[in-house]
Amino acid sequence: MPTLVEIVGRLGGRVVGDGATVVSQVGSLESAQAGEIAFLASAKYRKALATTRASAVVLPPAAESASELPRIIVDQPYLYFARLAQLLNPTLKPDAGIHPSAVVESVIPPSVSVGPLAYVGPRCEIGEHVVIGPGCVVEAGSKIGDHSLLYGNVSLYHETVIGQRCIIHSGAVIGGDGFGYARERSGAWVKIPQIGRAVLGDDVEVGANTTIDRGALDDTVIGNGVKLDNMVQIAHNVKLGEHTAMAGCSGVAGSTVVGARVMVGGQAGINGHIEVASDTVVSSRTLISKTVKEPGIYTSAMPAMPHDEWMKSAAHFRHLDALVMRLRELEKRIAELERKP
């Protein structure tokens, strides 16, 4: 268990008070107990600072004198707290080696762990210290970079590329066929083979049951540092820029290019064959249907309202075209009247 001085030596910051204070875990100001360290990231939680049972706290410079507890002073307490939580809670990884029930058809480094009932196909390139969890399927020709972690029941279709230090959560399917079909005159669908790949950069995290389709011709590309929540859908040929983050149940349709550092809220949708500028924020349940050239916050969802009010509004929506036509006619008549002497 580290002392505050040891923590600052690893993560930076400045200690005020007893630097020999030992902490074993992180916690919130409200629930932290003795031996734990909490943090203050917003002034609205300042009252909880006076009653916290934590042994130490992480504070911004403006709140340095707000507590007598041993404390670490940093400019970004929330970011510091995230790094401290990683330090105190390292990811538990199984021992290296191949479980007797796994099937491995490629040569892999001794440092790799392959769990029960997992499958690694031929011609795969697996980096050092990779963990392939129970029931995972890594199909032929796939590549996984050093220190990447696949939790149980992840599926990588053939020739999928995973970068270094990636985390892929259970149930994710990467490299599945994109939704590509041509239509007969009769209405029948003819499948278009998806011959591109799904390529993930370094430090990407993919949530549980998220799907990333392989490209139809070109690759689907997920940039370095991208974070995808659970049940996100990335269609074929999509390009996601570095450090973009997408919340649960959001999706991007085919052949769309999303810039760097874009944030997409839950249940939001981005249409296909468009571009979204870097540093754009898409609010929850918003539909982006056209190219976004300028970064900003974009919102299209209608807030909830009482059902009776919604029914009245919906009735008005049906008559909007007629109302617009009447308004234009009235404007035209007013303009004619104003031109008369």
GROMACS .gro file of C-alpha atoms in nm:
model
  341
    1MET     CA    1   0.000   0.000   0.000
    2PRO     CA    2   0.158   0.330  -0.108
    3THR     CA    3   0.204   0.646   0.094
    4LEU     CA    4   0.106   0.987  -0.040
    5VAL     CA    5   0.472   1.065  -0.103
    6GLU     CA    6   0.509   0.744  -0.306
    7ILE     CA    7   0.193   0.824  -0.503
    8VAL     CA    8   0.319   1.172  -0.589
    9GLY     CA    9   0.650   1.019  -0.692
   10ARG     CA   10   0.463   0.804  -0.943
   11LEU     CA   11   0.187   1.038  -1.059
   12GLY     CA   12   0.303   1.391  -0.976
   13GLY     CA   13   0.127   1.652  -0.766
   14ARG     CA   14   0.215   1.814  -0.433
   15VAL     CA   15   0.161   1.672  -0.084
   16VAL     CA   16   0.026   1.890   0.196
   17GLY     CA   17   0.018   1.736   0.546
   18ASP     CA   18   0.141   1.393   0.648
   19GLY     CA   19   0.304   1.246   0.340
   20ALA     CA   20   0.350   0.913   0.519
   21THR     CA   21  -0.026   0.853   0.515
   22VAL     CA   22  -0.095   0.514   0.360
   23VAL     CA   23  -0.396   0.454   0.133
   24SER     CA   24  -0.520   0.123  -0.001
   25GLN     CA   25  -0.820   0.221  -0.211
   26VAL     CA   26  -1.008   0.510  -0.371
   27GLY     CA   27  -1.357   0.624  -0.275
   28SER     CA   28  -1.606   0.908  -0.298
   29LEU     CA   29  -1.615   1.184  -0.039
   30GLU     CA   30  -1.945   1.047   0.090
   31SER     CA   31  -1.856   0.677   0.115
   32ALA     CA   32  -1.478   0.664   0.165
   33GLN     CA   33  -1.353   0.502   0.486
   34ALA     CA   34  -1.028   0.514   0.681
   35GLY     CA   35  -0.742   0.400   0.463
   36GLU     CA   36  -0.903   0.535   0.146
   37ILE     CA   37  -0.843   0.850  -0.058
   38ALA     CA   38  -1.121   1.065  -0.207
   39PHE     CA   39  -1.120   1.362  -0.442
   40LEU     CA   40  -1.292   1.695  -0.497
   41ALA     CA   41  -1.345   1.784  -0.863
   42SER     CA   42  -1.642   2.021  -0.830
   43ALA     CA   43  -1.722   2.297  -0.583
   44LYS     CA   44  -2.075   2.161  -0.537
   45TYR     CA   45  -1.932   1.868  -0.338
   46ARG     CA   46  -1.733   2.092  -0.104
   47LYS     CA   47  -1.972   2.034   0.189
   48ALA     CA   48  -1.897   1.662   0.177
   49LEU     CA   49  -1.529   1.744   0.221
   50ALA     CA   50  -1.597   1.856   0.579
   51THR     CA   51  -1.757   1.524   0.679
   52THR     CA   52  -1.563   1.269   0.475
   53ARG     CA   53  -1.406   0.976   0.660
   54ALA     CA   54  -1.130   0.936   0.402
   55SER     CA   55  -0.772   0.932   0.526
   56ALA     CA   56  -0.660   1.165   0.247
   57VAL     CA   57  -0.804   1.370  -0.036
   58VAL     CA   58  -0.706   1.499  -0.380
   59LEU     CA   59  -0.783   1.870  -0.419
   60PRO     CA   60  -0.738   2.149  -0.674
   61PRO     CA   61  -0.515   2.443  -0.573
   62ALA     CA   62  -0.819   2.665  -0.505
   63ALA     CA   63  -0.940   2.423  -0.235
   64GLU     CA   64  -0.604   2.355  -0.070
   65SER     CA   65  -0.710   2.516   0.258
   66ALA     CA   66  -1.060   2.364   0.257
   67SER     CA   67  -0.947   2.053   0.448
   68GLU     CA   68  -0.700   1.966   0.721
   69LEU     CA   69  -0.666   1.608   0.596
   70PRO     CA   70  -0.344   1.495   0.431
   71ARG     CA   71  -0.393   1.592   0.070
   72ILE     CA   72  -0.248   1.588  -0.278
   73ILE     CA   73  -0.283   1.915  -0.470
   74VAL     CA   74  -0.318   1.888  -0.849
   75ASP     CA   75  -0.467   2.098  -1.127
   76GLN     CA   76  -0.703   1.823  -1.252
   77PRO     CA   77  -0.828   1.617  -0.958
   78TYR     CA   78  -1.065   1.399  -1.161
   79LEU     CA   79  -0.795   1.301  -1.411
   80TYR     CA   80  -0.553   1.238  -1.125
   81PHE     CA   81  -0.814   1.026  -0.949
   82ALA     CA   82  -0.852   0.810  -1.260
   83ARG     CA   83  -0.478   0.746  -1.272
   84LEU     CA   84  -0.466   0.682  -0.900
   85ALA     CA   85  -0.753   0.433  -0.929
   86GLN     CA   86  -0.552   0.249  -1.196
   87LEU     CA   87  -0.248   0.244  -0.971
   88LEU     CA   88  -0.442   0.097  -0.678
   89ASN     CA   89  -0.651  -0.139  -0.891
   90PRO     CA   90  -0.430  -0.300  -1.155
   91THR     CA   91  -0.603  -0.527  -1.405
   92LEU     CA   92  -0.596  -0.888  -1.292
   93LYS     CA   93  -0.456  -1.108  -1.565
   94PRO     CA   94  -0.425  -1.487  -1.574
   95ASP     CA   95  -0.094  -1.663  -1.585
   96ALA     CA   96   0.072  -1.710  -1.922
   97GLY     CA   97   0.014  -2.035  -2.103
   98ILE     CA   98  -0.240  -2.220  -2.317
   99HIS     CA   99  -0.528  -2.395  -2.143
  100PRO     CA  100  -0.554  -2.765  -2.235
  101SER     CA  101  -0.903  -2.715  -2.383
  102ALA     CA  102  -0.792  -2.428  -2.612
  103VAL     CA  103  -0.706  -2.480  -2.977
  104VAL     CA  104  -0.411  -2.274  -3.106
  105GLU     CA  105  -0.301  -2.312  -3.469
  106SER     CA  106  -0.041  -2.034  -3.470
  107VAL     CA  107   0.293  -1.989  -3.300
  108ILE     CA  108   0.248  -1.754  -3.006
  109PRO     CA  109   0.492  -1.610  -2.749
  110PRO     CA  110   0.529  -1.788  -2.414
  111SER     CA  111   0.402  -1.472  -2.237
  112VAL     CA  112   0.054  -1.505  -2.394
  113SER     CA  113  -0.241  -1.643  -2.198
  114VAL     CA  114  -0.508  -1.838  -2.387
  115GLY     CA  115  -0.812  -1.932  -2.179
  116PRO     CA  116  -1.036  -2.238  -2.175
  117LEU     CA  117  -1.216  -2.328  -2.499
  118ALA     CA  118  -1.056  -2.039  -2.689
  119TYR     CA  119  -0.954  -2.074  -3.053
  120VAL     CA  120  -0.663  -1.907  -3.234
  121GLY     CA  121  -0.657  -1.981  -3.605
  122PRO     CA  122  -0.364  -2.019  -3.844
  123ARG     CA  123  -0.134  -1.734  -3.956
  124CYS     CA  124  -0.221  -1.518  -3.655
  125GLU     CA  125   0.033  -1.275  -3.506
  126ILE     CA  126  -0.008  -1.244  -3.131
  127GLY     CA  127   0.209  -0.996  -2.940
  128GLU     CA  128   0.378  -1.029  -2.602
  129HIS     CA  129   0.167  -1.053  -2.284
  130VAL     CA  130  -0.163  -1.072  -2.473
  131VAL     CA  131  -0.457  -1.227  -2.286
  132ILE     CA  132  -0.716  -1.419  -2.491
  133GLY     CA  133  -1.000  -1.501  -2.255
  134PRO     CA  134  -1.223  -1.808  -2.230
  135GLY     CA  135  -1.429  -1.888  -2.536
  136CYS     CA  136  -1.267  -1.626  -2.759
  137VAL     CA  137  -1.238  -1.685  -3.133
  138VAL     CA  138  -0.943  -1.534  -3.318
  139GLU     CA  139  -0.977  -1.628  -3.682
  140ALA     CA  140  -0.704  -1.683  -3.940
  141GLY     CA  141  -0.461  -1.404  -4.019
  142SER     CA  142  -0.562  -1.180  -3.731
  143LYS     CA  143  -0.311  -0.966  -3.541
  144ILE     CA  144  -0.317  -0.861  -3.175
  145GLY     CA  145  -0.061  -0.614  -3.039
  146ASP     CA  146   0.140  -0.636  -2.718
  147HIS     CA  147  -0.041  -0.622  -2.382
  148SER     CA  148  -0.390  -0.631  -2.532
  149LEU     CA  149  -0.668  -0.799  -2.336
  150LEU     CA  150  -0.964  -0.991  -2.480
  151TYR     CA  151  -1.222  -1.081  -2.219
  152GLY     CA  152  -1.429  -1.397  -2.258
  153ASN     CA  153  -1.628  -1.472  -2.574
  154VAL     CA  154  -1.481  -1.203  -2.796
  155SER     CA  155  -1.487  -1.284  -3.168
  156LEU     CA  156  -1.230  -1.153  -3.414
  157TYR     CA  157  -1.312  -1.244  -3.772
  158HIS     CA  158  -1.033  -1.325  -4.017
  159GLU     CA  159  -0.753  -1.071  -4.071
  160THR     CA  160  -0.875  -0.837  -3.800
  161VAL     CA  161  -0.602  -0.611  -3.657
  162ILE     CA  162  -0.594  -0.509  -3.290
  163GLY     CA  163  -0.327  -0.263  -3.174
  164GLN     CA  164  -0.126  -0.256  -2.853
  165ARG     CA  165  -0.278  -0.220  -2.505
  166CYS     CA  166  -0.633  -0.259  -2.632
  167ILE     CA  167  -0.916  -0.384  -2.410
  168ILE     CA  168  -1.198  -0.576  -2.578
  169HIS     CA  169  -1.489  -0.664  -2.351
  170SER     CA  170  -1.702  -0.977  -2.359
  171GLY     CA  171  -1.935  -1.038  -2.649
  172ALA     CA  172  -1.770  -0.787  -2.882
  173VAL     CA  173  -1.757  -0.891  -3.248
  174ILE     CA  174  -1.490  -0.725  -3.459
  175GLY     CA  175  -1.450  -0.779  -3.831
  176GLY     CA  176  -1.794  -0.922  -3.904
  177ASP     CA  177  -1.946  -0.859  -4.246
  178GLY     CA  178  -2.077  -0.514  -4.318
  179PHE     CA  179  -2.439  -0.470  -4.428
  180GLY     CA  180  -2.372  -0.467  -4.802
  181TYR     CA  181  -2.620  -0.587  -5.065
  182ALA     CA  182  -2.723  -0.510  -5.421
  183ARG     CA  183  -3.090  -0.543  -5.515
  184GLU     CA  184  -3.245  -0.735  -5.800
  185ARG     CA  185  -3.538  -0.586  -5.990
  186SER     CA  186  -3.750  -0.850  -5.823
  187GLY     CA  187  -3.655  -0.707  -5.484
  188ALA     CA  188  -3.424  -0.994  -5.392
  189TRP     CA  189  -3.092  -0.906  -5.228
  190VAL     CA  190  -2.748  -1.012  -5.356
  191LYS     CA  191  -2.475  -1.016  -5.093
  192ILE     CA  192  -2.161  -0.811  -5.163
  193PRO     CA  193  -1.853  -0.986  -5.021
  194GLN     CA  194  -1.687  -0.771  -4.755
  195ILE     CA  195  -1.318  -0.798  -4.841
  196GLY     CA  196  -1.176  -0.514  -4.631
  197ARG     CA  197  -1.059  -0.550  -4.272
  198ALA     CA  198  -1.136  -0.405  -3.930
  199VAL     CA  199  -0.824  -0.227  -3.801
  200LEU     CA  200  -0.798  -0.094  -3.446
  201GLY     CA  201  -0.515   0.132  -3.332
  202ASP     CA  202  -0.337   0.135  -2.997
  203ASP     CA  203  -0.509   0.192  -2.660
  204VAL     CA  204  -0.858   0.130  -2.797
  205GLU     CA  205  -1.129   0.004  -2.561
  206VAL     CA  206  -1.435  -0.173  -2.699
  207GLY     CA  207  -1.738  -0.230  -2.476
  208ALA     CA  208  -1.940  -0.544  -2.422
  209ASN     CA  209  -2.150  -0.659  -2.720
  210THR     CA  210  -2.019  -0.381  -2.941
  211THR     CA  211  -1.979  -0.461  -3.312
  212ILE     CA  212  -1.727  -0.322  -3.558
  213ASP     CA  213  -1.784  -0.437  -3.917
  214ARG     CA  214  -1.505  -0.506  -4.163
  215GLY     CA  215  -1.480  -0.287  -4.471
  216ALA     CA  216  -1.647  -0.369  -4.800
  217LEU     CA  217  -1.341  -0.280  -5.009
  218ASP     CA  218  -1.131  -0.050  -4.790
  219ASP     CA  219  -1.070  -0.108  -4.419
  220THR     CA  220  -1.282   0.005  -4.127
  221VAL     CA  221  -1.034   0.202  -3.916
  222ILE     CA  222  -1.057   0.285  -3.545
  223GLY     CA  223  -0.793   0.540  -3.442
  224ASN     CA  224  -0.560   0.532  -3.144
  225GLY     CA  225  -0.722   0.590  -2.806
  226VAL     CA  226  -1.082   0.550  -2.923
  227LYS     CA  227  -1.327   0.445  -2.649
  228LEU     CA  228  -1.649   0.265  -2.741
  229ASP     CA  229  -1.915   0.188  -2.482
  230ASN     CA  230  -2.136  -0.120  -2.472
  231MET     CA  231  -2.360  -0.207  -2.767
  232VAL     CA  232  -2.213   0.045  -3.008
  233GLN     CA  233  -2.243  -0.029  -3.383
  234ILE     CA  234  -1.966   0.077  -3.622
  235ALA     CA  235  -2.056  -0.003  -3.982
  236HIS     CA  236  -1.829  -0.094  -4.273
  237ASN     CA  237  -1.568   0.150  -4.403
  238VAL     CA  238  -1.615   0.391  -4.111
  239LYS     CA  239  -1.310   0.590  -3.997
  240LEU     CA  240  -1.303   0.703  -3.633
  241GLY     CA  241  -1.040   0.962  -3.545
  242GLU     CA  242  -0.806   0.938  -3.248
  243HIS     CA  243  -0.952   0.966  -2.896
  244THR     CA  244  -1.312   0.974  -3.013
  245ALA     CA  245  -1.556   0.839  -2.751
  246MET     CA  246  -1.902   0.694  -2.813
  247ALA     CA  247  -2.155   0.611  -2.541
  248GLY     CA  248  -2.382   0.306  -2.529
  249CYS     CA  249  -2.627   0.218  -2.806
  250SER     CA  250  -2.489   0.483  -3.043
  251GLY     CA  251  -2.391   0.401  -3.398
  252VAL     CA  252  -2.222   0.516  -3.716
  253ALA     CA  253  -2.349   0.412  -4.059
  254GLY     CA  254  -2.124   0.301  -4.343
  255SER     CA  255  -1.843   0.500  -4.504
  256THR     CA  256  -1.864   0.791  -4.263
  257VAL     CA  257  -1.549   0.970  -4.144
  258VAL     CA  258  -1.558   1.089  -3.784
  259GLY     CA  259  -1.279   1.322  -3.679
  260ALA     CA  260  -1.055   1.316  -3.372
  261ARG     CA  261  -1.172   1.378  -3.015
  262VAL     CA  262  -1.540   1.359  -3.110
  263MET     CA  263  -1.781   1.274  -2.825
  264VAL     CA  264  -2.106   1.096  -2.909
  265GLY     CA  265  -2.383   1.056  -2.650
  266GLY     CA  266  -2.589   0.745  -2.585
  267GLN     CA  267  -2.837   0.633  -2.852
  268ALA     CA  268  -2.711   0.896  -3.095
  269GLY     CA  269  -2.687   0.805  -3.462
  270ILE     CA  270  -2.458   0.929  -3.739
  271ASN     CA  271  -2.570   0.880  -4.099
  272GLY     CA  272  -2.362   0.715  -4.367
  273HIS     CA  273  -2.134   0.872  -4.630
  274ILE     CA  274  -2.082   1.197  -4.437
  275GLU     CA  275  -1.806   1.359  -4.232
  276VAL     CA  276  -1.805   1.487  -3.875
  277ALA     CA  277  -1.548   1.752  -3.782
  278SER     CA  278  -1.292   1.690  -3.510
  279ASP     CA  279  -1.385   1.810  -3.158
  280THR     CA  280  -1.758   1.785  -3.228
  281VAL     CA  281  -1.995   1.688  -2.943
  282VAL     CA  282  -2.311   1.497  -3.037
  283SER     CA  283  -2.577   1.499  -2.766
  284SER     CA  284  -2.761   1.184  -2.660
  285ARG     CA  285  -3.032   1.058  -2.900
  286THR     CA  286  -2.926   1.307  -3.166
  287LEU     CA  287  -2.933   1.217  -3.536
  288ILE     CA  288  -2.653   1.360  -3.749
  289SER     CA  289  -2.783   1.331  -4.104
  290LYS     CA  290  -2.553   1.574  -4.289
  291THR     CA  291  -2.183   1.655  -4.287
  292VAL     CA  292  -2.071   1.859  -3.985
  293LYS     CA  293  -1.800   2.098  -4.099
  294GLU     CA  294  -1.763   2.310  -3.785
  295PRO     CA  295  -1.697   2.166  -3.438
  296GLY     CA  296  -1.955   2.243  -3.173
  297ILE     CA  297  -2.235   2.082  -2.973
  298TYR     CA  298  -2.512   1.936  -3.189
  299THR     CA  299  -2.851   1.832  -3.050
  300SER     CA  300  -3.170   1.719  -3.221
  301ALA     CA  301  -3.358   1.515  -2.961
  302MET     CA  302  -3.697   1.637  -2.836
  303PRO     CA  303  -3.729   1.628  -2.457
  304ALA     CA  304  -4.004   1.419  -2.302
  305MET     CA  305  -4.339   1.586  -2.234
  306PRO     CA  306  -4.679   1.471  -2.101
  307HIS     CA  307  -4.847   1.235  -2.347
  308ASP     CA  308  -5.146   1.462  -2.415
  309GLU     CA  309  -4.915   1.751  -2.502
  310TRP     CA  310  -4.714   1.527  -2.733
  311MET     CA  311  -5.030   1.415  -2.916
  312LYS     CA  312  -5.132   1.778  -2.970
  313SER     CA  313  -4.784   1.865  -3.098
  314ALA     CA  314  -4.784   1.563  -3.328
  315ALA     CA  315  -5.114   1.678  -3.475
  316HIS     CA  316  -4.958   2.018  -3.547
  317PHE     CA  317  -4.655   1.856  -3.710
  318ARG     CA  318  -4.876   1.703  -3.979
  319HIS     CA  319  -4.991   2.049  -4.083
  320LEU     CA  320  -4.652   2.223  -4.085
  321ASP     CA  321  -4.622   2.225  -4.466
  322ALA     CA  322  -4.962   2.387  -4.504
  323LEU     CA  323  -4.878   2.643  -4.236
  324VAL     CA  324  -4.551   2.731  -4.409
  325MET     CA  325  -4.732   2.778  -4.741
  326ARG     CA  326  -4.991   3.006  -4.575
  327LEU     CA  327  -4.716   3.206  -4.407
  328ARG     CA  328  -4.535   3.255  -4.737
  329GLU     CA  329  -4.858   3.367  -4.901
  330LEU     CA  330  -4.922   3.617  -4.621
  331GLU     CA  331  -4.566   3.750  -4.651
  332LYS     CA  332  -4.615   3.790  -5.024
  333ARG     CA  333  -4.939   3.983  -4.973
  334ILE     CA  334  -4.782   4.209  -4.711
  335ALA     CA  335  -4.493   4.284  -4.946
  336GLU     CA  336  -4.738   4.377  -5.221
  337LEU     CA  337  -4.932   4.605  -4.987
  338GLU     CA  338  -4.613   4.777  -4.877
  339ARG     CA  339  -4.521   4.850  -5.240
  340LYS     CA  340  -4.851   5.032  -5.303
  341PRO     CA  341  -4.845   5.413  -5.272
   0.00000   0.00000   0.00000
